[in-house]
PDB file of C-alpha atoms in Angstrom:
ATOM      1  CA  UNK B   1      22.689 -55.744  42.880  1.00  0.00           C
ATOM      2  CA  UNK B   2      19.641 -53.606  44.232  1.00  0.00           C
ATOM      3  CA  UNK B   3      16.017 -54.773  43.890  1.00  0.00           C
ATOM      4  CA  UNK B   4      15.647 -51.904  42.102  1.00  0.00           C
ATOM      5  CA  UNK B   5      18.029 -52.332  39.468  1.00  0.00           C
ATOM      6  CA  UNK B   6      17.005 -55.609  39.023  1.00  0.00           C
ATOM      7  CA  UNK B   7      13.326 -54.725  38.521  1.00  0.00           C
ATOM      8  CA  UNK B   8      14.660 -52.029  35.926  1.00  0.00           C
ATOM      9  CA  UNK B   9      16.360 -54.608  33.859  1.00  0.00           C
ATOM     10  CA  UNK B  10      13.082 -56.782  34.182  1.00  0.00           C
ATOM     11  CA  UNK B  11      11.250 -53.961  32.698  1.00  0.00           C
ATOM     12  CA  UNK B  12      13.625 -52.916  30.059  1.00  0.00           C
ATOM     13  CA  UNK B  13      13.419 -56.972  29.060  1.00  0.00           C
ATOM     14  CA  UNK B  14       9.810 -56.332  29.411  1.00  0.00           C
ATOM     15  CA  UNK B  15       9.260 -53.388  27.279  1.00  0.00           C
ATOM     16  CA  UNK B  16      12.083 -54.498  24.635  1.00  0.00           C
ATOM     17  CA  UNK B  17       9.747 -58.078  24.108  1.00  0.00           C
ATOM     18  CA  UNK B  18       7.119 -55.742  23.495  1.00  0.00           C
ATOM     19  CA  UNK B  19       8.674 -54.349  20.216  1.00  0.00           C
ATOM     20  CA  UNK B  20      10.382 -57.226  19.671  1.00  0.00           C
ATOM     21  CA  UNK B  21      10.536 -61.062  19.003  1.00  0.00           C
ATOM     22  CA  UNK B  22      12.674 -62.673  22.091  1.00  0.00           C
ATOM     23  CA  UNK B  23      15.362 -63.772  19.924  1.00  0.00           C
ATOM     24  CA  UNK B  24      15.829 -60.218  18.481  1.00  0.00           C
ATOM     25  CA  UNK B  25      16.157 -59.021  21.958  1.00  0.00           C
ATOM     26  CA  UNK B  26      19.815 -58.190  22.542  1.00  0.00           C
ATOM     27  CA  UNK B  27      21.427 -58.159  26.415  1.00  0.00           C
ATOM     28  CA  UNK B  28      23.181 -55.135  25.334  1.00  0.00           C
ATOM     29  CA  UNK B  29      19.707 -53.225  24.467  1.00  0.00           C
ATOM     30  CA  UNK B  30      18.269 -54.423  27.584  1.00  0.00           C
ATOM     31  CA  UNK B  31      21.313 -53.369  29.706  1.00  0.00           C
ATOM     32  CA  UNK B  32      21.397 -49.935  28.116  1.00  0.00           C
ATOM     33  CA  UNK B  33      17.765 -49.418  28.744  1.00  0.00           C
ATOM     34  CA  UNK B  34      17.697 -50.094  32.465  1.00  0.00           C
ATOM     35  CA  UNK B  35      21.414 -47.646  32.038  1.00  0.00           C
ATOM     36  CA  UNK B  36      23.550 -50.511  33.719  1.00  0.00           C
ATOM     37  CA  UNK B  37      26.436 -52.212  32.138  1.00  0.00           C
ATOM     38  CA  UNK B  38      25.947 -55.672  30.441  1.00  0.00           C
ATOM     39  CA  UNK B  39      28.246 -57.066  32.556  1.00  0.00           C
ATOM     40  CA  UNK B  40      25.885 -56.175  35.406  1.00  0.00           C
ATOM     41  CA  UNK B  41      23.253 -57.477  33.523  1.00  0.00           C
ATOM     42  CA  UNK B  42      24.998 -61.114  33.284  1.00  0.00           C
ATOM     43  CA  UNK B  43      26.287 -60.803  36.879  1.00  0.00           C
ATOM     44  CA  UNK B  44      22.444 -60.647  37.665  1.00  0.00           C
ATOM     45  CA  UNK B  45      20.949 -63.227  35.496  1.00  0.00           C
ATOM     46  CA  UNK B  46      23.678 -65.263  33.664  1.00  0.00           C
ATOM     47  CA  UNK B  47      22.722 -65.414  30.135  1.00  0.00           C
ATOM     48  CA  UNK B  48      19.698 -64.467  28.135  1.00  0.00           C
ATOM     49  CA  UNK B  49      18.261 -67.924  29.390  1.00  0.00           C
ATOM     50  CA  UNK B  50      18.145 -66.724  33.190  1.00  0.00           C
ATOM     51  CA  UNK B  51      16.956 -63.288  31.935  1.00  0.00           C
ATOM     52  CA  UNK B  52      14.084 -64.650  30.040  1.00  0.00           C
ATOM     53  CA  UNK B  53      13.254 -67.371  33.276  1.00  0.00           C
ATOM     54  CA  UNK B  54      13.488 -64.491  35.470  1.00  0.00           C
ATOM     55  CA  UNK B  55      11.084 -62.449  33.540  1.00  0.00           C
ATOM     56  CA  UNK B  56       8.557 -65.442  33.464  1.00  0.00           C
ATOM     57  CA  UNK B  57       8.836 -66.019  36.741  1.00  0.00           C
ATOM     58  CA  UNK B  58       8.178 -62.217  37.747  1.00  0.00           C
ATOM     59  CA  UNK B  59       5.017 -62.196  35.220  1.00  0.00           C
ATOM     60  CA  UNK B  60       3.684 -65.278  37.235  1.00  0.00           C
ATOM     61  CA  UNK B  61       4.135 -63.851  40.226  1.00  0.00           C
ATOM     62  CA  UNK B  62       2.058 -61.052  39.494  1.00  0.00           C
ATOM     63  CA  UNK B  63      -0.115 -62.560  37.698  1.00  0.00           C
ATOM     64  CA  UNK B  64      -0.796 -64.636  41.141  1.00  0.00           C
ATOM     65  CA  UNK B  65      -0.421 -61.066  43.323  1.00  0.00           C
ATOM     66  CA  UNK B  66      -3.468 -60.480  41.218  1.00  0.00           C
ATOM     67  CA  UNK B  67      -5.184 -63.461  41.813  1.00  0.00           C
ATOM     68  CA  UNK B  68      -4.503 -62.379  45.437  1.00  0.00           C
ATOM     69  CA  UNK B  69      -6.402 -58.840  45.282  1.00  0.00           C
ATOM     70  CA  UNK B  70      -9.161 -60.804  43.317  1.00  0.00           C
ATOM     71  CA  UNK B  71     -10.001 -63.014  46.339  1.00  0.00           C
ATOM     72  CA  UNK B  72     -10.039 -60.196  49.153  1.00  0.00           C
ATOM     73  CA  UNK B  73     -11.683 -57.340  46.924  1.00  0.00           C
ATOM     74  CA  UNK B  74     -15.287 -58.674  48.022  1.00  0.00           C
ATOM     75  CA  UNK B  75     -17.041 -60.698  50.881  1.00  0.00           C
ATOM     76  CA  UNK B  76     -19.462 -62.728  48.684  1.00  0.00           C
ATOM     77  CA  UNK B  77     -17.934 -66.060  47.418  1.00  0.00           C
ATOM     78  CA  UNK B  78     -19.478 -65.791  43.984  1.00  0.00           C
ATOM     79  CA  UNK B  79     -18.132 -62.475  43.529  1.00  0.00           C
ATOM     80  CA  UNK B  80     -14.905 -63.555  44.244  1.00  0.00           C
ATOM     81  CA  UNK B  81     -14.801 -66.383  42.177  1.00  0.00           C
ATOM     82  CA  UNK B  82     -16.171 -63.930  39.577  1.00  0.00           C
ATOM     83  CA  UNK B  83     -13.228 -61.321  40.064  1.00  0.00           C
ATOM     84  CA  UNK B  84     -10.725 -64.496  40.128  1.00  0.00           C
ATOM     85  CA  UNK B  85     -12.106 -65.301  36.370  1.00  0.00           C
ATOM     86  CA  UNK B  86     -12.191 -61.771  35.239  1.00  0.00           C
ATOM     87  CA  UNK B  87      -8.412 -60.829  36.634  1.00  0.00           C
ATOM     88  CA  UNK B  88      -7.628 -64.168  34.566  1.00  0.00           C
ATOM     89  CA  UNK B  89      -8.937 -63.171  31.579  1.00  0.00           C
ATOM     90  CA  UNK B  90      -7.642 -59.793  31.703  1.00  0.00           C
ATOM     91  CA  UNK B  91      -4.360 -60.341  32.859  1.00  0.00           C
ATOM     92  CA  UNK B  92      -3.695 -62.476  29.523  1.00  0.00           C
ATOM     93  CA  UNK B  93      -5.197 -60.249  27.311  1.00  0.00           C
ATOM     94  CA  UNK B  94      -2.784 -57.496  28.453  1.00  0.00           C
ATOM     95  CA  UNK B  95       0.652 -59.883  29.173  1.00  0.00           C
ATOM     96  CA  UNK B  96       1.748 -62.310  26.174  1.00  0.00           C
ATOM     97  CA  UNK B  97       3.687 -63.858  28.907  1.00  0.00           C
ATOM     98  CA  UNK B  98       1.151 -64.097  31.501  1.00  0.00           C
ATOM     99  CA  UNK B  99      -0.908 -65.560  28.234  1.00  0.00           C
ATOM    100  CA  UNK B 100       1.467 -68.304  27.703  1.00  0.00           C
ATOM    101  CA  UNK B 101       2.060 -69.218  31.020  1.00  0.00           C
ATOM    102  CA  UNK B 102      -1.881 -70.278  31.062  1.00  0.00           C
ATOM    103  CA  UNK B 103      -2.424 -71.780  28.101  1.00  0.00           C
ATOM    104  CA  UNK B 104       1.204 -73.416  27.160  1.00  0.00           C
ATOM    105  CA  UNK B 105       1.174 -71.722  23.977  1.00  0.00           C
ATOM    106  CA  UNK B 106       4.860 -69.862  23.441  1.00  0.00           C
ATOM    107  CA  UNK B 107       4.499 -68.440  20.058  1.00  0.00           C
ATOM    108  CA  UNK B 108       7.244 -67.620  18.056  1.00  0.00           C
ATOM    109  CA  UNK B 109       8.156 -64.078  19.613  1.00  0.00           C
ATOM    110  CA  UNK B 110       8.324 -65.317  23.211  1.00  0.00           C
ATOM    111  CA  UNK B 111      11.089 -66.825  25.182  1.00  0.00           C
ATOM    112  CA  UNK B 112      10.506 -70.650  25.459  1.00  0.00           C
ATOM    113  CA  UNK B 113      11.818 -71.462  28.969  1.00  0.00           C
ATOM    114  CA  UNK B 114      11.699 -74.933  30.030  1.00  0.00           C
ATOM    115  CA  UNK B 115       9.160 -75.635  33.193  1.00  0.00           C
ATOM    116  CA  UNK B 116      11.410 -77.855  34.850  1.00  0.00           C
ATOM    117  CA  UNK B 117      14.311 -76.261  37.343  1.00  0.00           C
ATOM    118  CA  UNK B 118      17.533 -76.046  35.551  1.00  0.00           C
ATOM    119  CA  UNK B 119      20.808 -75.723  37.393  1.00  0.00           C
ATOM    120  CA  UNK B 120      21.994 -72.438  38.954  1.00  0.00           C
ATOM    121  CA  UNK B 121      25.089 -71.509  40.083  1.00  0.00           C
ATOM    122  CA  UNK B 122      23.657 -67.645  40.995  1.00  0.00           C
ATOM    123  CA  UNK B 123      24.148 -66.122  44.153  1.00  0.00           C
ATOM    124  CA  UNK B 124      21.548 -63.990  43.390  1.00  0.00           C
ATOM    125  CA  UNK B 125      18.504 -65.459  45.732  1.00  0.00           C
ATOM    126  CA  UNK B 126      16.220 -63.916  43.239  1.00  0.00           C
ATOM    127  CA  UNK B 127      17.375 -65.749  40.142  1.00  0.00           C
ATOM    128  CA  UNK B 128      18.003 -69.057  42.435  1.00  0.00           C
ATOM    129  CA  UNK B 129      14.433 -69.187  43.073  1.00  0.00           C
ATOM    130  CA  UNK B 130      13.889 -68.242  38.993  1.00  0.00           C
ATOM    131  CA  UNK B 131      15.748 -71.013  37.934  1.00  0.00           C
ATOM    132  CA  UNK B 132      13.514 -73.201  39.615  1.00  0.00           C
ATOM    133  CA  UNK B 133      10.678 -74.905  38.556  1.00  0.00           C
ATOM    134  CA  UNK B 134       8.362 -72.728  36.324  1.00  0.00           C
ATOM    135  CA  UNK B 135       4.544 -73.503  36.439  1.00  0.00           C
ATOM    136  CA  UNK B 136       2.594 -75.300  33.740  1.00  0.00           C
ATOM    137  CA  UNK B 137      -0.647 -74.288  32.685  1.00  0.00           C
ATOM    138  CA  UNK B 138      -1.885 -77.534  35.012  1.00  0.00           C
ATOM    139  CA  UNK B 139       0.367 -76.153  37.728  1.00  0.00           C
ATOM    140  CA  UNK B 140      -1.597 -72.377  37.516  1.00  0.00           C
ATOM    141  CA  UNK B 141      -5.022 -73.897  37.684  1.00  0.00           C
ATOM    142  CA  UNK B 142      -3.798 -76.142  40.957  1.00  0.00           C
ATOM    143  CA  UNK B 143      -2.400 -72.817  42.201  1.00  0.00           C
ATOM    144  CA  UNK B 144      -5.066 -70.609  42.041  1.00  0.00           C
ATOM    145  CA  UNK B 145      -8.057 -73.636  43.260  1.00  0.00           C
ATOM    146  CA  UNK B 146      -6.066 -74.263  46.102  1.00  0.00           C
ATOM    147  CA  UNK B 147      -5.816 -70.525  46.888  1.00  0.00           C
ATOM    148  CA  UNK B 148      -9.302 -69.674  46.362  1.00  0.00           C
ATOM    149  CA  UNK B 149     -10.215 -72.404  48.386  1.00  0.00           C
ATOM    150  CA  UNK B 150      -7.775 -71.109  51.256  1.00  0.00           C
ATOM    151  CA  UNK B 151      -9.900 -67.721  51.120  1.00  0.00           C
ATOM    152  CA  UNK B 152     -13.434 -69.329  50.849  1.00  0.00           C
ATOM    153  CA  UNK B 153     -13.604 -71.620  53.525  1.00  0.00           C
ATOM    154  CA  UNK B 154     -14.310 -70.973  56.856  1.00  0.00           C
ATOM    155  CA  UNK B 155     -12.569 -72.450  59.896  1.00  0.00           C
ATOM    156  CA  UNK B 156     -14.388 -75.522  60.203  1.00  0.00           C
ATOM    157  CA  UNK B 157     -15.348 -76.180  56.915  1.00  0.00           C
ATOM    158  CA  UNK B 158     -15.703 -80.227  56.698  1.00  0.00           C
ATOM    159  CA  UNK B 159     -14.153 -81.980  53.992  1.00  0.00           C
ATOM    160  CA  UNK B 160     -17.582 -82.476  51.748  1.00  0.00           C
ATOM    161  CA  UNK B 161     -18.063 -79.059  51.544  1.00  0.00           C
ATOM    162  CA  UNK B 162     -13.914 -77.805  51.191  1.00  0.00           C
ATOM    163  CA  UNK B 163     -14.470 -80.645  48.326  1.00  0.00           C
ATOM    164  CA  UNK B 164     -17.473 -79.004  46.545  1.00  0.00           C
ATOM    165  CA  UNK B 165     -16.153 -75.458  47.070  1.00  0.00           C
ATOM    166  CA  UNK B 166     -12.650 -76.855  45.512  1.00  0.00           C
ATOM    167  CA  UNK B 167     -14.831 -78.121  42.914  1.00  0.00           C
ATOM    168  CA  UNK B 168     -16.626 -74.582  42.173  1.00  0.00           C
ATOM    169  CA  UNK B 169     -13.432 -72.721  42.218  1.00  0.00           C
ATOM    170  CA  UNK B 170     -11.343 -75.466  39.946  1.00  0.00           C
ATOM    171  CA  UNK B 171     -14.587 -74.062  37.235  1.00  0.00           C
ATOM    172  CA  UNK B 172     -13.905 -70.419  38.372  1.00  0.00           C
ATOM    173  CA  UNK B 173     -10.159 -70.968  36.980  1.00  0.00           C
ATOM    174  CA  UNK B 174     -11.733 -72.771  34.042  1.00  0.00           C
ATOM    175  CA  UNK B 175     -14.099 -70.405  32.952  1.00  0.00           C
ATOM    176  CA  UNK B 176     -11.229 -67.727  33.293  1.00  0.00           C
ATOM    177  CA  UNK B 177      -9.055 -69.766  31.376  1.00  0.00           C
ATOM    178  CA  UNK B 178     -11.548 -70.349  28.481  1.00  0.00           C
ATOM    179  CA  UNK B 179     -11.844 -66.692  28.250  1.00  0.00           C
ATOM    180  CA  UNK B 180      -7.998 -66.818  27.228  1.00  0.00           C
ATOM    181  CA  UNK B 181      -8.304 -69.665  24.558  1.00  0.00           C
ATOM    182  CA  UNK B 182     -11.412 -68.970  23.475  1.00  0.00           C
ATOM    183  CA  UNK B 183     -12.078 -64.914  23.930  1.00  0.00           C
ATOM    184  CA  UNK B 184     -15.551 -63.831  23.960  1.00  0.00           C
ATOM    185  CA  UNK B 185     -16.449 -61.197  21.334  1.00  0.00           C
ATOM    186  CA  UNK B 186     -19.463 -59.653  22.308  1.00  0.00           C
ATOM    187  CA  UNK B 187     -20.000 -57.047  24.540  1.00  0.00           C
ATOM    188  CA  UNK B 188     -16.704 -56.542  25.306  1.00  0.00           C
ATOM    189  CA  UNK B 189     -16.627 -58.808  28.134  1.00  0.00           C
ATOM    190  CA  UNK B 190     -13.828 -60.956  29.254  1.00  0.00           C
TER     191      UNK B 190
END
């Protein structure tokens, strides 16, 4: 199958979670919606499982792509670190999924997957690398440290100071994150 038509399905999945609770959302729907059959739906993703760990996996990787922008939108550390927290809060206040994938909190509506990499038999690169692991919440704030960290320190950079700066972005992800569990509700900020 194309990228394309993969990335329609994706969004049909998408859009139909938005309406409705995951285990309302029929393959049928979602195949309809992206206008391919369902049986090129389950030739791409297997089952409503590798549907639903392909769509996490897609929301975490932009979710991450955005992480990327965050760190090379300014020069000043702080200001990254500050558009790092921001693009955290933001992108879970917009994306249930994204929101989940933080905090470990799959309500009701949302698919469930499990982290841990379940066994593929798809020939599909794409949902291979799905059916890997998934991140935890733990996993995210590991990811996006050791990222910011990557872009902050200079070549050089001795190990007390990559250390402290690990430290500063580790609160970075923090702060983001506690705009997530906690949002503010003043000012419109976070």
């Amino acid at each position: 199958m194309m990228p394309a038509a993969r990335e329609s399905l994706l969004d049909a999945a998408y859009t139909a979670l938005a309406r409705l609770p995951w285990s309302a959302v029929r393959m049928v729907d979602v195949a309809a919606a992206a206008g391919v059959s369902r049986q090129t739906l389950y030739n791409e993703f297997g089952s409503k499982d590798g549907l639903a760990r392909a769509l996490v996996r897609r929301e975490a990787d932009g979710y991450l792509a955005g992480i990327e922008r965050a760190l090379a939108a300014y020069a000043d550390a702080r200001e990254r670190l500050t558009a790092t927290a921001e693009w955290t809060a933001s992108a879970a206040r917009e994306n249930a999924l994204v929101r989940a994938m933080l905090t470990g909190c799959w309500g009701e509506g949302l698919p469930a997957p499990t982290l841990r990499a379940v066994p593929s038999s798809s020939v599909v690169p794409a949902q291979r690398r799905a059916d890997g692991p998934l991140p935890s919440p733990g996993d995210f704030v590991a990811i996006v440290r050791d990222r910011a960290v990557a872009a902050l320190s200079g070549p050089g950079a001795d190990q007390r100071d990559t250390v402290e700066l690990a430290r500063s972005c580790e609160l970075a992800v923090r702060v983001g994150l506690s705009c997530v569990s906690a949002p503010p509700g003043w000012g419109g900020v976070g």
